Coordinates of C-alpha atoms in Angstrom, one line a residue:
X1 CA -7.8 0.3 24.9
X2 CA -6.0 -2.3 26.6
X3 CA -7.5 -6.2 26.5
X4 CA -6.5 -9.0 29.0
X5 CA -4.5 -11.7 28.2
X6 CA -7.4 -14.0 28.2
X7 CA -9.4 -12.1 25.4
X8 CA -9.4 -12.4 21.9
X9 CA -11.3 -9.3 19.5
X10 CA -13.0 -8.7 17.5
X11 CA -14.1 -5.0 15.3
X12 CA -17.3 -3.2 15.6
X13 CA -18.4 -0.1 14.2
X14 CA -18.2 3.0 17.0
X15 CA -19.3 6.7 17.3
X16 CA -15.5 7.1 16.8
X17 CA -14.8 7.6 13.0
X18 CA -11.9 5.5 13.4
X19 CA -12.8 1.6 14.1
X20 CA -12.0 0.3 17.9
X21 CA -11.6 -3.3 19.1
X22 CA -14.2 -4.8 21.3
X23 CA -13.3 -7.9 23.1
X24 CA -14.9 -11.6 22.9
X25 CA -13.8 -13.7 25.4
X26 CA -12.0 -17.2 24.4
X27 CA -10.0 -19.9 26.4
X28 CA -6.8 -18.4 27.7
X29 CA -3.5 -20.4 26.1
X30 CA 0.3 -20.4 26.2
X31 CA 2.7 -18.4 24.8
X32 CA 1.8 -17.2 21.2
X33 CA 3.7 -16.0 17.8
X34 CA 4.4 -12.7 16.7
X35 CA 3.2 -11.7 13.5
X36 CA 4.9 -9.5 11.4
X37 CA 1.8 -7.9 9.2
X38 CA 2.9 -5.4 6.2
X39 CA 2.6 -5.0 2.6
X40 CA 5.3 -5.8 0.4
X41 CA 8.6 -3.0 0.1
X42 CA 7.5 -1.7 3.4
X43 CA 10.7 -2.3 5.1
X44 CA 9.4 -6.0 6.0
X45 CA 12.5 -7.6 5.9
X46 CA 14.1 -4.8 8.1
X47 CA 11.9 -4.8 10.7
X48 CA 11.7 -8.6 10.9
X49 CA 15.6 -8.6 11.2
X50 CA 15.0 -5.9 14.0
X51 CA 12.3 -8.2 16.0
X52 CA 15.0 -11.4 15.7
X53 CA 18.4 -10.0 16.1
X54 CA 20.8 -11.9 17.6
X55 CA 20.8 -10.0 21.2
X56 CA 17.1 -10.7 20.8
X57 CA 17.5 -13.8 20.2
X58 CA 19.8 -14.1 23.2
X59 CA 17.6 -12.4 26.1
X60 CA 14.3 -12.8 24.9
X61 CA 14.3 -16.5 23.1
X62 CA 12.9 -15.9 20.0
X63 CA 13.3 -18.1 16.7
X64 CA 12.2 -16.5 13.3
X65 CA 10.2 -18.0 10.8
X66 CA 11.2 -16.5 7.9
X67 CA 8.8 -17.9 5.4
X68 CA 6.8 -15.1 3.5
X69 CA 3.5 -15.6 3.0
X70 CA 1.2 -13.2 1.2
X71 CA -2.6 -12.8 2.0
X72 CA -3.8 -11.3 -1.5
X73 CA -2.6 -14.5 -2.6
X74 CA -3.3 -17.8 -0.7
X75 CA -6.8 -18.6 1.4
X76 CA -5.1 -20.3 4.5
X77 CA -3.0 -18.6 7.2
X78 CA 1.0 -19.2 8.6
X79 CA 0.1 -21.5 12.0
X80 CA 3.7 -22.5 13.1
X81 CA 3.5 -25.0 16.0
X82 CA 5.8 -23.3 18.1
X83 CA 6.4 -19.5 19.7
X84 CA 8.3 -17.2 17.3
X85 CA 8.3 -14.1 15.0
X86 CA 6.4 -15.7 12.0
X87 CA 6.4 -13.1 8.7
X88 CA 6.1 -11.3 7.0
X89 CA 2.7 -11.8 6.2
X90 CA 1.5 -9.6 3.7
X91 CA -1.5 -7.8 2.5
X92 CA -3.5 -9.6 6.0
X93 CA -6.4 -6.8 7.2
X94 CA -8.0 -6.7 10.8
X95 CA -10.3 -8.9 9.8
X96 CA -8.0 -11.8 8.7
X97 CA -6.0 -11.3 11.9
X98 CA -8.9 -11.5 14.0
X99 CA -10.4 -14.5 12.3
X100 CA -6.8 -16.5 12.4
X101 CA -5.3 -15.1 15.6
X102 CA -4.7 -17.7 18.5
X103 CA -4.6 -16.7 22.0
X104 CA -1.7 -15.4 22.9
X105 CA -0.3 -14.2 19.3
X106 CA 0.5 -10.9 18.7
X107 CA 0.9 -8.4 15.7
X108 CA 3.3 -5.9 14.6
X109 CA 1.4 -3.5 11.9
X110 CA 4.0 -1.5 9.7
X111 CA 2.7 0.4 7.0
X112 CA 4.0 2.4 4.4
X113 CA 3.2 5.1 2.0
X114 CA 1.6 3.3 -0.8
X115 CA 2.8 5.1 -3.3
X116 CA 6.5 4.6 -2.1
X117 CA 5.9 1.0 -2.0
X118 CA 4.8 1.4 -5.6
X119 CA 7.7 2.7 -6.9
X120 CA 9.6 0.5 -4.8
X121 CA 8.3 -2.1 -6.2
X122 CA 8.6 -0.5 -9.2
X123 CA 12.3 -0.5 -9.3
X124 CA 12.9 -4.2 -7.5
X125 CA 10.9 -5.5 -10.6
X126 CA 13.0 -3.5 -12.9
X127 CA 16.5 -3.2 -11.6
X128 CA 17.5 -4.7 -8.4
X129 CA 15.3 -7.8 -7.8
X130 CA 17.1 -11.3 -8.1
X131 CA 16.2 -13.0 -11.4
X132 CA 12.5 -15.0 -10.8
X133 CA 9.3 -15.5 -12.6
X134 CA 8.1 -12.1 -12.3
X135 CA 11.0 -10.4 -13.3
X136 CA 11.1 -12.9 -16.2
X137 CA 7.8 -11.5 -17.2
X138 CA 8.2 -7.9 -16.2
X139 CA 11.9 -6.8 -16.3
X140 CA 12.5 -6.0 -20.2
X141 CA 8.5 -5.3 -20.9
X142 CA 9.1 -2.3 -17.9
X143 CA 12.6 -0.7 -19.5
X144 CA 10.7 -0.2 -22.9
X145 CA 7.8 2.3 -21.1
X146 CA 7.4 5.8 -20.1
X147 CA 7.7 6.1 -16.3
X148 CA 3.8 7.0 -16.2
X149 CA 3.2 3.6 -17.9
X150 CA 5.8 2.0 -15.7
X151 CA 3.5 3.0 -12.7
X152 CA 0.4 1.5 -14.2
X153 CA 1.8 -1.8 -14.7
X154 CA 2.9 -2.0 -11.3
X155 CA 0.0 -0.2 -9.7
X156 CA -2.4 -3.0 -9.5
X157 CA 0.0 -4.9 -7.7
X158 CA -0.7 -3.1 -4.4
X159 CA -3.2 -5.3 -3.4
X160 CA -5.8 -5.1 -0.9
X161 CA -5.9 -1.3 -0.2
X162 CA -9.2 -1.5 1.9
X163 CA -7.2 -3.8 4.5
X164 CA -5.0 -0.8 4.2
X165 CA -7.0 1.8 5.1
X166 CA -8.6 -0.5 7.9
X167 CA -5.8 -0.4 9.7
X168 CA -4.8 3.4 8.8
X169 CA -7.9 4.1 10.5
X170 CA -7.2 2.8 14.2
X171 CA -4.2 4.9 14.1
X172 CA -0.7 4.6 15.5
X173 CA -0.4 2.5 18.6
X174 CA -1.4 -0.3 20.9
X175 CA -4.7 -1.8 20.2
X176 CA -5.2 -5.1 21.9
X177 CA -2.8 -7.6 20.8
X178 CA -1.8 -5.4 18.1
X179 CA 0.6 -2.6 17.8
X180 CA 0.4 -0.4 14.4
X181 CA 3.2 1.7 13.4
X182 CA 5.1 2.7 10.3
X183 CA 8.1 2.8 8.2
X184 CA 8.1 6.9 8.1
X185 CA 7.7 6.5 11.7
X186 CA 10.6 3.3 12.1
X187 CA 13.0 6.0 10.1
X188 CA 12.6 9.2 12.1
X189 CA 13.4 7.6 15.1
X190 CA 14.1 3.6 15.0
X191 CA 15.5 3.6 18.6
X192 CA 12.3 5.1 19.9
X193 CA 9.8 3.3 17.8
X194 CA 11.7 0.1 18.0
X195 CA 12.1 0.5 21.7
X196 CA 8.1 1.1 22.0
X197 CA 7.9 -2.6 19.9
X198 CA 9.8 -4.0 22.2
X199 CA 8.0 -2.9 25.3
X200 CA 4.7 -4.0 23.7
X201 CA 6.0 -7.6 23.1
X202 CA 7.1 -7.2 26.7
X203 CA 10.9 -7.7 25.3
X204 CA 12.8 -5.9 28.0
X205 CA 15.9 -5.2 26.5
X206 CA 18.5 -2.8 27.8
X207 CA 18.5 0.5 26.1
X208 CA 22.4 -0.1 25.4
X209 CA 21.5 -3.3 23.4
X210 CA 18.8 -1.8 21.5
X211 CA 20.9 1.4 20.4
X212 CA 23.4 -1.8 19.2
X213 CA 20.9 -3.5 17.2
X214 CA 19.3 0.1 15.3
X215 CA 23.1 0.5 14.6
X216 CA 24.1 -2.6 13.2
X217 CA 20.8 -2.7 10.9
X218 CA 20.9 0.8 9.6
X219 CA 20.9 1.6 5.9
X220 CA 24.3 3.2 6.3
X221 CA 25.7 -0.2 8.0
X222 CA 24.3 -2.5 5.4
X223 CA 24.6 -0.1 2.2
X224 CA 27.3 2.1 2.7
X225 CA 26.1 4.6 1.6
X226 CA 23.4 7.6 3.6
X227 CA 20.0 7.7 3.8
X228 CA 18.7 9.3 0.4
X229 CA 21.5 8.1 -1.1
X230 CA 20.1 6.6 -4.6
X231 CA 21.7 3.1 -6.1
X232 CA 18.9 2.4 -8.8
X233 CA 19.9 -1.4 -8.3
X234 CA 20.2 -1.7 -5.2
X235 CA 17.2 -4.0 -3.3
X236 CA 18.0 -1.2 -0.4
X237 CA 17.9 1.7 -3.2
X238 CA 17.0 5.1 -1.0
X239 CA 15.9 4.4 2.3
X240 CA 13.6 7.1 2.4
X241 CA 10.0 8.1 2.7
X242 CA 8.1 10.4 0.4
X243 CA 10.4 9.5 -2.8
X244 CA 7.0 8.6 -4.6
X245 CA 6.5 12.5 -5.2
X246 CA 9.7 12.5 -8.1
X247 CA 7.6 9.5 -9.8
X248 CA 3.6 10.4 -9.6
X249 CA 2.4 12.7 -12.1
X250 CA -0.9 14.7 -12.2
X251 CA -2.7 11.5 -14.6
X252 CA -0.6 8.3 -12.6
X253 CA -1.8 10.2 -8.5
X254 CA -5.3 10.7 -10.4
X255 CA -5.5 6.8 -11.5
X256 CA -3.5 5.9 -8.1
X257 CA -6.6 8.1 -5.9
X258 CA -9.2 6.0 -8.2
X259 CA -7.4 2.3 -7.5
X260 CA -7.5 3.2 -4.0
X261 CA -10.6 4.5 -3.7
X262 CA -10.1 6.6 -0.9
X263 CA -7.9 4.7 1.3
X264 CA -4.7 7.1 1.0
X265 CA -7.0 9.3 2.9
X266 CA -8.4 6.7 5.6
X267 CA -5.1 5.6 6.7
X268 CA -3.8 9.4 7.1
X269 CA -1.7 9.5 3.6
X270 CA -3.1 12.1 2.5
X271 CA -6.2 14.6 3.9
X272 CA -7.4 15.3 0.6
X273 CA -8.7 12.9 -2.5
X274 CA -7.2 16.1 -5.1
X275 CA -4.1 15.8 -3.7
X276 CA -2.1 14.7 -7.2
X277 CA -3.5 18.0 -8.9
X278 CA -0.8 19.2 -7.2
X279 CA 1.6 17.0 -8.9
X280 CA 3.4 18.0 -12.2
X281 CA 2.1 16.9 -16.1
X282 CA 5.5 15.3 -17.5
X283 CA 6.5 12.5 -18.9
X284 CA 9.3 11.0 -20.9
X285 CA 9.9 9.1 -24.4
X286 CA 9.4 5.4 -25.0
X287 CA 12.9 3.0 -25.1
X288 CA 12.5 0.6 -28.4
X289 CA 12.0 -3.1 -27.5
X290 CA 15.6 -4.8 -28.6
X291 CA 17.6 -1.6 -26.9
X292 CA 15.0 -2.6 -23.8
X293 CA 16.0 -6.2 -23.5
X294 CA 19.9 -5.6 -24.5
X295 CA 19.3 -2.9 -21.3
X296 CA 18.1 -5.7 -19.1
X297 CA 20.7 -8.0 -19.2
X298 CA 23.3 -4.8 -18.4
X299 CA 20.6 -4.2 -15.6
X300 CA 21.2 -8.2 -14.2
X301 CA 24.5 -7.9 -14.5
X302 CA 24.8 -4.4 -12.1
X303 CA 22.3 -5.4 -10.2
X304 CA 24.1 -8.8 -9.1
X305 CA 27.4 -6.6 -8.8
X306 CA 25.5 -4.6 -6.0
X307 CA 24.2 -7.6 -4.3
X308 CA 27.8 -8.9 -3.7
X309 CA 28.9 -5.5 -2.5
X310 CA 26.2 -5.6 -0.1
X311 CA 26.5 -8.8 0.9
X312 CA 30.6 -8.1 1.5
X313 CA 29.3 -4.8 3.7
X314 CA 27.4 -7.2 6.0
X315 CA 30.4 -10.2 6.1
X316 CA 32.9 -7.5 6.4
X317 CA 30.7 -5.9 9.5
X318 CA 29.6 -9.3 11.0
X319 CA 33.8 -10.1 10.9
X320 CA 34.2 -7.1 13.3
X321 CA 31.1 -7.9 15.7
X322 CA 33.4 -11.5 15.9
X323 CA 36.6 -9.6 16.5
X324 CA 35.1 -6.8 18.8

C-alpha cells in the first residue's frame, strides 16, 4: 500500500502470509537518499550505474556515493549528509532499513537467485576478481577442489538468508518507501523495470533517454560479447539467470536448502524444499596443490588481460558518446 510522505514504517505480522508494512508516524524532513539494498554479485554495481548515469545525473540531480558497505559485516549504517544514491548496501533486511531509514530516504531492493550469486561469487573469487585479501586466501585453495567442494567453501558466504527471504516475501513492487525487484526481472526487460525505478523515485525521464541509458550499460556494450556468452574471467562472466543449475548437484542444492533453511522458498526461488533431488549426482577429480597455485597465477594473468579489454570496450564507447 501506498504511505505518505510524512510516514516512516514499520513490519507487523498480517493475516496475509506475506509480511505488509504498517505505518508510524515521524516528523516529515527534506529530501532523502536512495539506497541501493542487494546482496553481493546481484548486479549491484549495474543497477547503481543505471540509478546515476550521466543523463540522470543531468535531469534529475543526483550524486552517487559509491562506497560499498556490507551489513553481515559492520553494526553501523551508510548516513551521507547530503541527497544521493548511497550503495550498495549489502546483506541489509527490512528490519535494518526500517530501524536506519530517515524520512525521506528511499530503497531500491534487487535480489537475485542465491544460488547464482553463489557461483558468481564463486568464480570472482577464483578467476576474475582483482587481486585482494580474499582472493589471497581463497584463489589457489579453490583451483585444487572438486566443483562440489568449491561450492561449499563459498556457500557460507551468502550471508543473511532470513533478510533474504523477508523481503522475497513482500513480493515484487512498491511497498512504502521501498520498491523490490530483481535481477531476473532487470534482464527480461531493463527498459520496463528500469523505467518503473524511475517512476517510483519520481525520476521523470524521457522514454528516449532511458532506452539510451539500458543501451549504453548492457552486457553487450560493456563486454562485447551476448548475453550467455561465457568468459570464465571476466568480472561480467554470463550475464544470465538460472546458470546455478550447470553447478548444483543433488548433495551441494541438498546442503544449499539446509543453509537456507527455507528461504529459497519464501522469497519465491523455488516452491518446493526437494527441489535439488532433481539435480544430477556428478562430480569431478581433485587438481594437485603445486599445479593449483602454478594455475592461479595463469588465472591473474588472463584475468587482468580481460579487465583491460573491458575497460578499452567502455573508453572506446565513451570516445563515441564524445564524438556523437
Amino acid at each position: 500500500m501506498e504511505i505518505p510522505n510524512t510516514m516512516s514504517v514499520c513490519f507487523h505480522q498480517s493475516n496475509n502470509p506475506q509480511r505488509s508494512l504498517s505505518p508510524v508516524a515521524v516528523p516529515a524532513a527534506g529530501r532523502g537518499c536512495v539506497y541501493l539494498l542487494t546482496w553481493p554479485k546481484g548486479g549491484s554495481q549495474w543497477v547503481r550505474d543505471l540509478l546515476t548515469h550521466r543523463l540522470v545525473a543531468r535531469q534529475v540531480g543526483v550524486t552517487a556515493d559509491k562506497v560499498t558497505f556490507n551489513a553481515a559485516d559492520v553494526p553501523y549504517w551508510p548516513t551521507p549528509a547530503g541527497s544521493g544514491v548511497v550503495g550498495p548496501v549489502y546483506a541489509a533486511g527490512p528490519e535494518d532499513w526500517l530501524r536506519n531509514r530517515r524520512a525521506g530516504d528511499r530503497a531500491i531492493v534487487v535480489l537475485r537467485d542465491p544460488r547464482d550469486l553463489v557461483v558468481s561469487l564463486l568464480y570472482s573469487l577464483m578467476l576474475s576478481h582483482r587481486p585482494n585479501h580474499r582472493t589471497a586466501v581463497y584463489r589457489s585453495r579453490l583451483l585444487t577442489l572438486t566443483p562440489e567442494q568449491q561450492l561449499f567453501v563459498v556457500m557460507p558466504r551468502f550471508h543473511r538468508p532470513r533478510a533474504f527471504g523477508d523481503w522475497g516475501e513482500l513480493g515484487w513492487g512498491i511497498h512504502g518507501d521501498v520498491l523490490v525487484t530483481s535481477y531476473e526481472r532487470l534482464v527480461t526487460d531493463t527498459v520496463q523495470e528500469l523505467s518503473a525505478i524511475y517512476a517510483f523515485l519520481g525520476w521523470g525521464l524521457p522514454a528516449g533517454d532511458v532506452q539510451k541509458i539500458v543501451s549504453e550499460l548492457s552486457f553487450e556494450q560493456q563486454t562485447g560479447r551476448q548475453r550467455g556468452e561465457e568468459d570464465a574471467f571476466s568480472h561480467l562472466r554470463k550475464g544470465i539467470p538460472g546458470d546455478w543449475r550447470t553447478h548444483f548437484t543433488q548433495l551441494t542444492g541438498f546442503a544449499f536448502e539446509a543453509l537456507t533453511d527455507g528461504n529459497l522458498i519464501r522469497s519465491g526461488y523455488e516452491p518446493d524444499p526437494h527441489w535439488y533431488e532433481q539435480l544430477p549426482r556428478t562430480q569431478t577429480g581433485i587438481r594437485d596443490l603445486a599445479a593449483a597455485e602454478a594455475l592461479s597465477q595463469v588465472v591473474e594473468l588472463q584475468a587482468r588481460i580481460v579487465r583491460l579489454e573491458e575497460q578499452n570496450q567502455w573508453l572506446r564507447q565513451q570516445l563515441g558518446h564524445r564524438a556523437a
